[in-house]
CSV table of N, CA, C and O in Angstrom, one decimal:
chain,number,residue,atom,x,y,z
Y,865,UNK,N,8.0,14.2,-45.3
Y,865,UNK,CA,7.3,13.1,-46.0
Y,865,UNK,C,8.1,11.8,-45.8
Y,865,UNK,O,9.3,11.7,-45.9
Y,866,UNK,N,7.3,10.7,-45.5
Y,866,UNK,CA,7.9,9.4,-45.3
Y,866,UNK,C,8.2,8.8,-46.7
Y,866,UNK,O,7.4,8.9,-47.6
Y,867,UNK,N,9.3,8.1,-46.7
Y,867,UNK,CA,9.7,7.4,-47.9
Y,867,UNK,C,8.9,6.1,-48.0
Y,867,UNK,O,8.4,5.6,-47.0
Y,868,UNK,N,8.8,5.6,-49.2
Y,868,UNK,CA,8.0,4.3,-49.4
Y,868,UNK,C,9.1,3.2,-49.6
Y,868,UNK,O,10.2,3.4,-50.1
Y,869,UNK,N,8.6,2.0,-49.2
Y,869,UNK,CA,9.4,0.8,-49.5
Y,869,UNK,C,9.1,0.5,-51.0
Y,869,UNK,O,7.9,0.3,-51.3
Y,870,UNK,N,10.1,0.3,-51.8
Y,870,UNK,CA,9.8,0.0,-53.2
Y,870,UNK,C,9.1,-1.3,-53.4
Y,870,UNK,O,9.2,-2.2,-52.5
Y,871,UNK,N,8.4,-1.5,-54.4
Y,871,UNK,CA,7.7,-2.8,-54.7
Y,871,UNK,C,8.8,-3.9,-54.8
Y,871,UNK,O,9.9,-3.6,-55.2
Y,872,UNK,N,8.4,-5.0,-54.4
Y,872,UNK,CA,9.2,-6.2,-54.4
Y,872,UNK,C,10.5,-6.0,-53.6
Y,872,UNK,O,11.6,-6.5,-53.9
Y,873,UNK,N,10.4,-5.2,-52.5
Y,873,UNK,CA,11.5,-5.0,-51.6
Y,873,UNK,C,11.0,-5.1,-50.1
Y,873,UNK,O,9.8,-5.1,-49.9
Y,874,UNK,N,12.0,-5.1,-49.2
Y,874,UNK,CA,11.6,-5.1,-47.8
Y,874,UNK,C,12.7,-4.4,-47.1
Y,874,UNK,O,13.8,-4.2,-47.6
Y,875,UNK,N,12.4,-4.0,-45.8
Y,875,UNK,CA,13.4,-3.4,-44.9
Y,875,UNK,C,13.5,-4.3,-43.7
Y,875,UNK,O,12.5,-4.7,-43.2
Y,876,UNK,N,14.7,-4.6,-43.2
Y,876,UNK,CA,14.9,-5.5,-42.1
Y,876,UNK,C,15.6,-4.8,-41.0
Y,876,UNK,O,16.6,-4.1,-41.2
Y,877,UNK,N,15.2,-5.1,-39.8
Y,877,UNK,CA,15.9,-4.7,-38.6
Y,877,UNK,C,16.2,-6.0,-37.8
Y,877,UNK,O,15.3,-6.8,-37.5
Y,878,UNK,N,17.4,-6.2,-37.5
Y,878,UNK,CA,17.9,-7.3,-36.7
Y,878,UNK,C,18.6,-6.8,-35.5
Y,878,UNK,O,19.5,-5.9,-35.6
Y,879,UNK,N,18.2,-7.2,-34.3
Y,879,UNK,CA,18.8,-6.6,-33.1
Y,879,UNK,C,19.5,-7.7,-32.2
Y,879,UNK,O,19.1,-8.8,-32.1
Y,880,UNK,N,20.6,-7.2,-31.6
Y,880,UNK,CA,21.3,-8.1,-30.6
Y,880,UNK,C,20.5,-8.0,-29.3
Y,880,UNK,O,19.6,-7.2,-29.1
Y,881,UNK,N,20.9,-8.9,-28.4
Y,881,UNK,CA,20.2,-8.9,-27.0
Y,881,UNK,C,20.3,-7.5,-26.4
Y,881,UNK,O,19.3,-7.0,-25.8
Y,882,UNK,N,21.5,-6.9,-26.5
Y,882,UNK,CA,21.6,-5.6,-25.8
Y,882,UNK,C,20.7,-4.5,-26.5
Y,882,UNK,O,20.1,-3.7,-25.8
Y,883,UNK,N,20.6,-4.6,-27.8
Y,883,UNK,CA,19.7,-3.7,-28.5
Y,883,UNK,C,18.2,-3.9,-28.1
Y,883,UNK,O,17.4,-3.0,-28.0
Y,884,UNK,N,17.8,-5.2,-28.0
Y,884,UNK,CA,16.5,-5.5,-27.6
Y,884,UNK,C,16.2,-5.0,-26.2
Y,884,UNK,O,15.1,-4.4,-25.9
Y,885,UNK,N,17.1,-5.2,-25.3
Y,885,UNK,CA,17.0,-4.7,-23.9
Y,885,UNK,C,16.9,-3.2,-23.9
Y,885,UNK,O,16.0,-2.6,-23.3
Y,886,UNK,N,17.7,-2.5,-24.7
Y,886,UNK,CA,17.7,-1.1,-24.8
Y,886,UNK,C,16.3,-0.6,-25.3
Y,886,UNK,O,15.7,0.3,-24.8
Y,887,UNK,N,15.8,-1.3,-26.3
Y,887,UNK,CA,14.6,-0.9,-26.9
Y,887,UNK,C,13.4,-1.0,-25.9
Y,887,UNK,O,12.6,-0.2,-25.8
Y,888,UNK,N,13.4,-2.2,-25.2
Y,888,UNK,CA,12.3,-2.4,-24.2
Y,888,UNK,C,12.4,-1.3,-23.1
Y,888,UNK,O,11.4,-0.7,-22.8
Y,889,UNK,N,13.6,-1.1,-22.6
Y,889,UNK,CA,13.8,-0.1,-21.6
Y,889,UNK,C,13.4,1.3,-22.0
Y,889,UNK,O,12.7,2.0,-21.4
Y,890,UNK,N,13.9,1.7,-23.2
Y,890,UNK,CA,13.6,3.1,-23.7
Y,890,UNK,C,12.1,3.2,-24.0
Y,890,UNK,O,11.5,4.3,-23.8
Y,891,UNK,N,11.4,2.1,-24.4
Y,891,UNK,CA,10.0,2.2,-24.7
Y,891,UNK,C,9.2,2.3,-23.4
Y,891,UNK,O,8.3,3.1,-23.3
Y,892,UNK,N,9.7,1.7,-22.3
Y,892,UNK,CA,9.1,1.8,-21.0
Y,892,UNK,C,9.2,3.3,-20.5
Y,892,UNK,O,8.3,3.9,-20.0
Y,893,UNK,N,10.4,3.8,-20.7
Y,893,UNK,CA,10.7,5.2,-20.3
Y,893,UNK,C,9.8,6.2,-21.0
Y,893,UNK,O,9.2,7.1,-20.5
Y,894,UNK,N,9.7,6.0,-22.4
Y,894,UNK,CA,8.9,6.9,-23.2
Y,894,UNK,C,7.4,6.8,-22.8
Y,894,UNK,O,6.7,7.7,-23.1
Y,895,UNK,N,7.0,5.7,-22.2
Y,895,UNK,CA,5.6,5.5,-21.9
Y,895,UNK,C,5.3,5.4,-20.4
Y,895,UNK,O,4.3,4.8,-20.0
Y,896,UNK,N,6.2,5.9,-19.6
Y,896,UNK,CA,6.1,5.7,-18.1
Y,896,UNK,C,4.7,6.2,-17.6
Y,896,UNK,O,4.1,5.6,-16.8
Y,897,UNK,N,4.3,7.3,-18.2
Y,897,UNK,CA,3.0,7.9,-17.7
Y,897,UNK,C,1.9,6.9,-17.9
Y,897,UNK,O,1.1,6.8,-17.0
Y,898,UNK,N,1.8,6.2,-19.0
Y,898,UNK,CA,0.8,5.3,-19.2
Y,898,UNK,C,1.1,3.9,-18.5
Y,898,UNK,O,0.2,3.4,-17.8
Y,899,UNK,N,2.3,3.4,-18.7
Y,899,UNK,CA,2.6,2.1,-18.1
Y,899,UNK,C,2.5,2.0,-16.6
Y,899,UNK,O,2.0,1.0,-16.1
Y,900,UNK,N,2.9,3.1,-15.9
Y,900,UNK,CA,2.8,3.1,-14.4
Y,900,UNK,C,1.7,4.0,-13.9
Y,900,UNK,O,1.7,4.2,-12.7
Y,901,UNK,N,0.9,4.5,-14.8
Y,901,UNK,CA,-0.3,5.2,-14.4
Y,901,UNK,C,0.1,6.4,-13.4
Y,901,UNK,O,-0.4,6.5,-12.3
Y,902,UNK,N,1.0,7.2,-13.9
Y,902,UNK,CA,1.5,8.4,-13.1
Y,902,UNK,C,1.3,9.6,-13.9
Y,902,UNK,O,1.3,9.6,-15.1
Y,903,UNK,N,1.1,10.7,-13.2
Y,903,UNK,CA,0.9,12.0,-13.8
Y,903,UNK,C,2.2,12.5,-14.5
Y,903,UNK,O,3.3,12.2,-13.9
Y,904,UNK,N,2.1,13.2,-15.6
Y,904,UNK,CA,3.3,13.6,-16.3
Y,904,UNK,C,4.3,14.4,-15.4
Y,904,UNK,O,5.5,14.2,-15.5
Y,905,UNK,N,3.8,15.1,-14.4
Y,905,UNK,CA,4.7,15.9,-13.5
Y,905,UNK,C,5.5,14.9,-12.6
Y,905,UNK,O,6.5,15.3,-12.0
Y,906,UNK,N,5.0,13.7,-12.4
Y,906,UNK,CA,5.7,12.8,-11.5
Y,906,UNK,C,6.8,12.0,-12.2
Y,906,UNK,O,7.7,11.4,-11.6
Y,907,UNK,N,6.7,11.9,-13.5
Y,907,UNK,CA,7.6,11.1,-14.3
Y,907,UNK,C,9.1,11.4,-14.0
Y,907,UNK,O,10.0,10.6,-13.9
Y,908,UNK,N,9.4,12.7,-14.0
Y,908,UNK,CA,10.8,13.2,-13.8
Y,908,UNK,C,11.3,12.9,-12.4
Y,908,UNK,O,12.5,12.9,-12.1
Y,909,UNK,N,10.4,12.6,-11.5
Y,909,UNK,CA,10.8,12.3,-10.1
Y,909,UNK,C,11.0,10.8,-9.8
Y,909,UNK,O,11.5,10.4,-8.8
Y,910,UNK,N,10.7,10.0,-10.8
Y,910,UNK,CA,10.8,8.5,-10.7
Y,910,UNK,C,12.2,8.0,-11.3
Y,910,UNK,O,12.7,8.6,-12.2
Y,911,UNK,N,12.6,6.9,-10.7
Y,911,UNK,CA,13.7,6.2,-11.2
Y,911,UNK,C,13.2,4.8,-11.6
Y,911,UNK,O,12.4,4.2,-10.9
Y,912,UNK,N,13.8,4.3,-12.6
Y,912,UNK,CA,13.5,2.9,-13.1
Y,912,UNK,C,14.6,2.0,-12.8
Y,912,UNK,O,15.8,2.3,-13.1
Y,913,UNK,N,14.3,0.9,-12.2
Y,913,UNK,CA,15.3,-0.2,-12.0
Y,913,UNK,C,14.7,-1.4,-12.8
Y,913,UNK,O,13.6,-1.7,-12.7
Y,914,UNK,N,15.6,-2.0,-13.6
Y,914,UNK,CA,15.1,-3.0,-14.5
Y,914,UNK,C,16.1,-4.1,-14.6
Y,914,UNK,O,17.3,-4.0,-14.3
Y,915,UNK,N,15.6,-5.3,-15.1
Y,915,UNK,CA,16.5,-6.4,-15.3
Y,915,UNK,C,15.8,-7.3,-16.4
Y,915,UNK,O,14.6,-7.2,-16.6
Y,916,UNK,N,16.6,-8.2,-17.0
Y,916,UNK,CA,16.0,-9.1,-17.9
Y,916,UNK,C,16.8,-10.5,-17.7
Y,916,UNK,O,18.0,-10.5,-17.4
Y,917,UNK,N,16.0,-11.6,-17.8
Y,917,UNK,CA,16.6,-12.9,-17.7
Y,917,UNK,C,16.5,-13.5,-19.1
Y,917,UNK,O,15.4,-13.8,-19.6
Y,918,UNK,N,17.6,-13.6,-19.8
Y,918,UNK,CA,17.6,-14.1,-21.2
Y,918,UNK,C,17.3,-15.5,-21.3
Y,918,UNK,O,16.8,-16.0,-22.3
Y,919,UNK,N,17.5,-16.3,-20.2
Y,919,UNK,CA,17.1,-17.7,-20.3
Y,919,UNK,C,15.6,-17.9,-20.2
Y,919,UNK,O,15.0,-18.7,-21.0
Y,920,UNK,N,14.9,-17.2,-19.3
Y,920,UNK,CA,13.5,-17.4,-19.1
Y,920,UNK,C,12.7,-16.4,-20.0
Y,920,UNK,O,11.5,-16.5,-20.1
Y,921,UNK,N,13.4,-15.4,-20.6
Y,921,UNK,CA,12.8,-14.4,-21.5
Y,921,UNK,C,11.9,-13.5,-20.7
Y,921,UNK,O,10.8,-13.1,-21.2
Y,922,UNK,N,12.2,-13.2,-19.4
Y,922,UNK,CA,11.4,-12.4,-18.6
Y,922,UNK,C,12.1,-11.0,-18.3
Y,922,UNK,O,13.3,-10.9,-18.2
Y,923,UNK,N,11.3,-10.0,-18.2
Y,923,UNK,CA,11.7,-8.6,-18.0
Y,923,UNK,C,11.0,-8.1,-16.8
Y,923,UNK,O,9.8,-8.4,-16.6
Y,924,UNK,N,11.7,-7.3,-16.0
Y,924,UNK,CA,11.1,-6.6,-14.9
Y,924,UNK,C,11.5,-5.1,-14.9
Y,924,UNK,O,12.7,-4.8,-15.2
Y,925,UNK,N,10.6,-4.3,-14.5
Y,925,UNK,CA,10.9,-2.9,-14.4
Y,925,UNK,C,10.2,-2.4,-13.1
Y,925,UNK,O,9.0,-2.6,-13.0
Y,926,UNK,N,10.9,-1.7,-12.2
Y,926,UNK,CA,10.4,-1.2,-11.0
Y,926,UNK,C,10.5,0.3,-11.1
Y,926,UNK,O,11.6,0.9,-11.2
Y,927,UNK,N,9.4,1.0,-11.0
Y,927,UNK,CA,9.3,2.5,-10.9
Y,927,UNK,C,9.2,2.9,-9.5
Y,927,UNK,O,8.4,2.4,-8.7
Y,928,UNK,N,10.2,3.7,-9.0
Y,928,UNK,CA,10.2,4.1,-7.6
Y,928,UNK,C,10.7,5.5,-7.5
Y,928,UNK,O,11.2,6.1,-8.4
Y,929,UNK,N,10.5,6.1,-6.3
Y,929,UNK,CA,11.0,7.5,-6.1
Y,929,UNK,C,12.0,7.5,-5.0
Y,929,UNK,O,12.1,8.5,-4.2
Y,930,UNK,N,12.9,6.5,-4.9
Y,930,UNK,CA,14.0,6.5,-3.9
Y,930,UNK,C,15.3,7.1,-4.5
Y,930,UNK,O,16.2,7.1,-3.7
Y,931,UNK,N,15.3,7.4,-5.8
Y,931,UNK,CA,16.5,7.9,-6.3
Y,931,UNK,C,17.7,6.9,-6.2
Y,931,UNK,O,17.5,5.7,-6.5
Y,932,UNK,N,18.8,7.4,-5.8
Y,932,UNK,CA,20.0,6.5,-5.7
Y,932,UNK,C,19.9,5.5,-4.5
Y,932,UNK,O,20.6,4.6,-4.4
Y,933,UNK,N,19.0,5.7,-3.6
Y,933,UNK,CA,18.8,4.8,-2.5
Y,933,UNK,C,17.8,3.7,-2.9
Y,933,UNK,O,16.8,3.4,-2.3
Y,934,UNK,N,18.2,2.9,-3.9
Y,934,UNK,CA,17.4,1.9,-4.4
Y,934,UNK,C,17.5,0.6,-3.6
Y,934,UNK,O,18.6,0.1,-3.4
Y,935,UNK,N,16.4,0.2,-3.0
Y,935,UNK,CA,16.4,-1.0,-2.2
Y,935,UNK,C,15.9,-2.3,-3.0
Y,935,UNK,O,15.9,-3.4,-2.4
Y,936,UNK,N,15.6,-2.1,-4.3
Y,936,UNK,CA,15.0,-3.1,-5.0
Y,936,UNK,C,16.1,-4.0,-5.7
Y,936,UNK,O,16.9,-3.5,-6.5
Y,937,UNK,N,16.0,-5.3,-5.4
Y,937,UNK,CA,16.9,-6.3,-6.1
Y,937,UNK,C,16.1,-6.9,-7.2
Y,937,UNK,O,15.4,-7.8,-7.1
Y,938,UNK,N,16.3,-6.3,-8.4
Y,938,UNK,CA,15.5,-6.7,-9.6
Y,938,UNK,C,15.7,-8.1,-10.0
Y,938,UNK,O,14.8,-8.8,-10.4
Y,939,UNK,N,17.0,-8.6,-9.8
Y,939,UNK,CA,17.3,-10.0,-10.1
Y,939,UNK,C,16.5,-10.9,-9.2
Y,939,UNK,O,15.9,-11.9,-9.7
Y,940,UNK,N,16.4,-10.6,-7.9
Y,940,UNK,CA,15.6,-11.4,-7.0
Y,940,UNK,C,14.1,-11.4,-7.3
Y,940,UNK,O,13.4,-12.4,-7.3
Y,941,UNK,N,13.7,-10.1,-7.5
Y,941,UNK,CA,12.2,-10.0,-7.8
Y,941,UNK,C,11.8,-10.7,-9.1
Y,941,UNK,O,10.8,-11.3,-9.2
Y,942,UNK,N,12.7,-10.6,-10.1
Y,942,UNK,CA,12.5,-11.2,-11.4
Y,942,UNK,C,12.3,-12.7,-11.2
Y,942,UNK,O,11.4,-13.3,-11.8
Y,943,UNK,N,13.1,-13.3,-10.3
Y,943,UNK,CA,13.0,-14.8,-10.2
Y,943,UNK,C,11.8,-15.2,-9.2
Y,943,UNK,O,11.4,-16.3,-9.2
Y,944,UNK,N,11.3,-14.3,-8.4
Y,944,UNK,CA,10.3,-14.6,-7.4
Y,944,UNK,C,8.9,-14.2,-7.7
Y,944,UNK,O,8.0,-14.8,-7.2
Y,945,UNK,N,8.7,-13.2,-8.5
Y,945,UNK,CA,7.4,-12.7,-8.8
Y,945,UNK,C,6.7,-13.4,-10.0
Y,945,UNK,O,7.4,-13.7,-10.9
Y,946,UNK,N,5.4,-13.5,-9.9
Y,946,UNK,CA,4.6,-14.0,-11.0
Y,946,UNK,C,4.6,-12.8,-12.0
Y,946,UNK,O,4.8,-11.6,-11.7
Y,947,UNK,N,4.2,-13.1,-13.2
Y,947,UNK,CA,3.9,-12.0,-14.2
Y,947,UNK,C,2.8,-11.1,-13.6
Y,947,UNK,O,1.8,-11.6,-13.1
Y,948,UNK,N,3.0,-9.8,-13.8
Y,948,UNK,CA,1.9,-8.9,-13.3
Y,948,UNK,C,0.8,-8.7,-14.4
Y,948,UNK,O,-0.3,-8.3,-14.0
Y,949,UNK,N,1.1,-9.0,-15.6
Y,949,UNK,CA,0.1,-8.9,-16.7
Y,949,UNK,C,0.5,-9.8,-17.9
Y,949,UNK,O,1.7,-10.1,-18.0
Y,950,UNK,N,-0.4,-10.1,-18.7
Y,950,UNK,CA,-0.1,-10.9,-19.9
Y,950,UNK,C,0.2,-9.9,-21.1
Y,950,UNK,O,0.6,-10.3,-22.1
Y,951,UNK,N,-0.2,-8.7,-20.9
Y,951,UNK,CA,0.0,-7.6,-21.9
Y,951,UNK,C,0.2,-6.3,-21.3
Y,951,UNK,O,-0.5,-5.9,-20.3
Y,952,UNK,N,1.0,-5.4,-21.9
Y,952,UNK,CA,1.2,-4.1,-21.4
Y,952,UNK,C,0.0,-3.2,-21.9
Y,952,UNK,O,0.0,-2.0,-21.5
Y,953,UNK,N,-0.9,-3.7,-22.6
Y,953,UNK,CA,-2.0,-2.9,-23.1
Y,953,UNK,C,-3.3,-3.1,-22.3
Y,953,UNK,O,-4.3,-2.6,-22.7
Y,954,UNK,N,-3.2,-3.8,-21.2
Y,954,UNK,CA,-4.4,-3.9,-20.3
Y,954,UNK,C,-4.3,-2.8,-19.2
Y,954,UNK,O,-3.3,-2.2,-18.9
Y,955,UNK,N,-5.4,-2.6,-18.6
Y,955,UNK,CA,-5.5,-1.6,-17.5
Y,955,UNK,C,-4.8,-2.0,-16.2
Y,955,UNK,O,-4.3,-1.2,-15.5
Y,956,UNK,N,-4.7,-3.3,-16.0
Y,956,UNK,CA,-4.1,-3.8,-14.7
Y,956,UNK,C,-2.8,-4.4,-15.1
Y,956,UNK,O,-2.6,-5.6,-15.0
Y,957,UNK,N,-1.8,-3.6,-15.4
Y,957,UNK,CA,-0.5,-4.2,-15.9
Y,957,UNK,C,0.6,-4.2,-14.8
Y,957,UNK,O,1.6,-4.9,-15.0
Y,958,UNK,N,0.4,-3.5,-13.7
Y,958,UNK,CA,1.4,-3.4,-12.7
Y,958,UNK,C,0.8,-3.8,-11.3
Y,958,UNK,O,-0.5,-3.8,-11.2
Y,959,UNK,N,1.6,-4.1,-10.4
Y,959,UNK,CA,1.2,-4.3,-9.0
Y,959,UNK,C,1.9,-3.2,-8.2
Y,959,UNK,O,2.9,-2.7,-8.6
Y,960,UNK,N,1.3,-2.8,-7.1
Y,960,UNK,CA,1.8,-1.7,-6.3
Y,960,UNK,C,2.1,-2.4,-4.9
Y,960,UNK,O,1.2,-2.9,-4.3
Y,961,UNK,N,3.4,-2.4,-4.5
Y,961,UNK,CA,3.8,-3.0,-3.2
Y,961,UNK,C,4.5,-1.9,-2.4
Y,961,UNK,O,5.1,-1.0,-2.9
Y,962,UNK,N,4.4,-2.1,-1.1
Y,962,UNK,CA,5.1,-1.2,-0.2
Y,962,UNK,C,6.6,-1.7,-0.1
Y,962,UNK,O,6.9,-2.9,-0.5
Y,963,UNK,N,7.5,-0.9,0.4
Y,963,UNK,CA,8.9,-1.3,0.5
Y,963,UNK,C,9.0,-2.5,1.4
Y,963,UNK,O,9.8,-3.4,1.2
Y,964,UNK,N,8.2,-2.6,2.5
Y,964,UNK,CA,8.2,-3.7,3.4
Y,964,UNK,C,7.8,-5.0,2.7
Y,964,UNK,O,8.4,-6.0,2.9
Y,965,UNK,N,6.8,-4.9,1.8
Y,965,UNK,CA,6.4,-6.1,1.1
Y,965,UNK,C,7.5,-6.6,0.1
Y,965,UNK,O,7.7,-7.7,0.0
Y,966,UNK,N,8.1,-5.6,-0.6
Y,966,UNK,CA,9.2,-5.9,-1.5
Y,966,UNK,C,10.3,-6.6,-0.8
Y,966,UNK,O,10.9,-7.6,-1.2
Y,967,UNK,N,10.7,-6.0,0.4
Y,967,UNK,CA,11.8,-6.6,1.1
Y,967,UNK,C,11.5,-8.0,1.6
Y,967,UNK,O,12.4,-8.9,1.6
Y,968,UNK,N,10.3,-8.2,2.0
Y,968,UNK,CA,9.8,-9.5,2.5
Y,968,UNK,C,10.0,-10.5,1.3
Y,968,UNK,O,10.4,-11.7,1.5
Y,969,UNK,N,9.5,-10.2,0.1
Y,969,UNK,CA,9.6,-11.0,-1.1
Y,969,UNK,C,11.1,-11.3,-1.4
Y,969,UNK,O,11.5,-12.5,-1.6
Y,970,UNK,N,11.9,-10.3,-1.4
Y,970,UNK,CA,13.3,-10.5,-1.7
Y,970,UNK,C,14.0,-11.4,-0.6
Y,970,UNK,O,14.9,-12.1,-1.0
Y,971,UNK,N,13.4,-11.4,0.6
Y,971,UNK,CA,14.0,-12.3,1.6
Y,971,UNK,C,13.3,-13.7,1.7
Y,971,UNK,O,13.5,-14.4,2.6
Y,972,UNK,N,12.5,-14.0,0.6
Y,972,UNK,CA,12.0,-15.3,0.5
Y,972,UNK,C,10.5,-15.5,1.0
Y,972,UNK,O,10.0,-16.6,0.9
Y,973,UNK,N,9.9,-14.5,1.5
Y,973,UNK,CA,8.5,-14.6,1.9
Y,973,UNK,C,7.6,-14.7,0.7
Y,973,UNK,O,7.8,-14.0,-0.3
Y,974,UNK,N,6.6,-15.6,0.8
Y,974,UNK,CA,5.7,-15.8,-0.3
Y,974,UNK,C,4.4,-15.0,0.0
Y,974,UNK,O,4.0,-14.8,1.1
Y,975,UNK,N,3.7,-14.6,-1.1
Y,975,UNK,CA,2.4,-14.0,-1.0
Y,975,UNK,C,1.7,-14.2,-2.3
Y,975,UNK,O,2.2,-15.0,-3.2
Y,976,UNK,N,0.6,-13.6,-2.5
Y,976,UNK,CA,-0.2,-13.8,-3.8
Y,976,UNK,C,0.5,-13.4,-5.0
Y,976,UNK,O,0.1,-13.8,-6.1
Y,977,UNK,N,1.6,-12.6,-4.9
Y,977,UNK,CA,2.3,-12.2,-6.1
Y,977,UNK,C,3.5,-13.0,-6.5
Y,977,UNK,O,4.1,-12.8,-7.5
Y,978,UNK,N,3.9,-13.9,-5.6
Y,978,UNK,CA,5.1,-14.7,-5.8
Y,978,UNK,C,4.7,-16.0,-6.6
Y,978,UNK,O,3.6,-16.5,-6.5
Y,979,UNK,N,5.7,-16.6,-7.2
Y,979,UNK,CA,5.6,-17.9,-8.0
Y,979,UNK,C,5.3,-19.0,-7.0
Y,979,UNK,O,5.8,-19.0,-5.9
């Protein structure tokens, strides 16, 4: 049974940057099936690469199946890509790119997904 907050009281959570980052990351992991539109059996085969820019308040998360052979420079992608969605609750929240397209963006090539 859940406890109640007493009348005339409140409960407060205050988080540091690291805790906010951890919460976002863990939330993405817990919801990978929905966020990246993958079958539950695929979730354990995926690796997440992520980054956050505290100045611009932007977050990026790349789901891939390369394991430790990660070719994705999240810092570069974070600075070069447009937002993929205005909300994680929409149907079109991610973009799907080939490794070649990602490498081209990381190397400065522009396309419809870049700023």
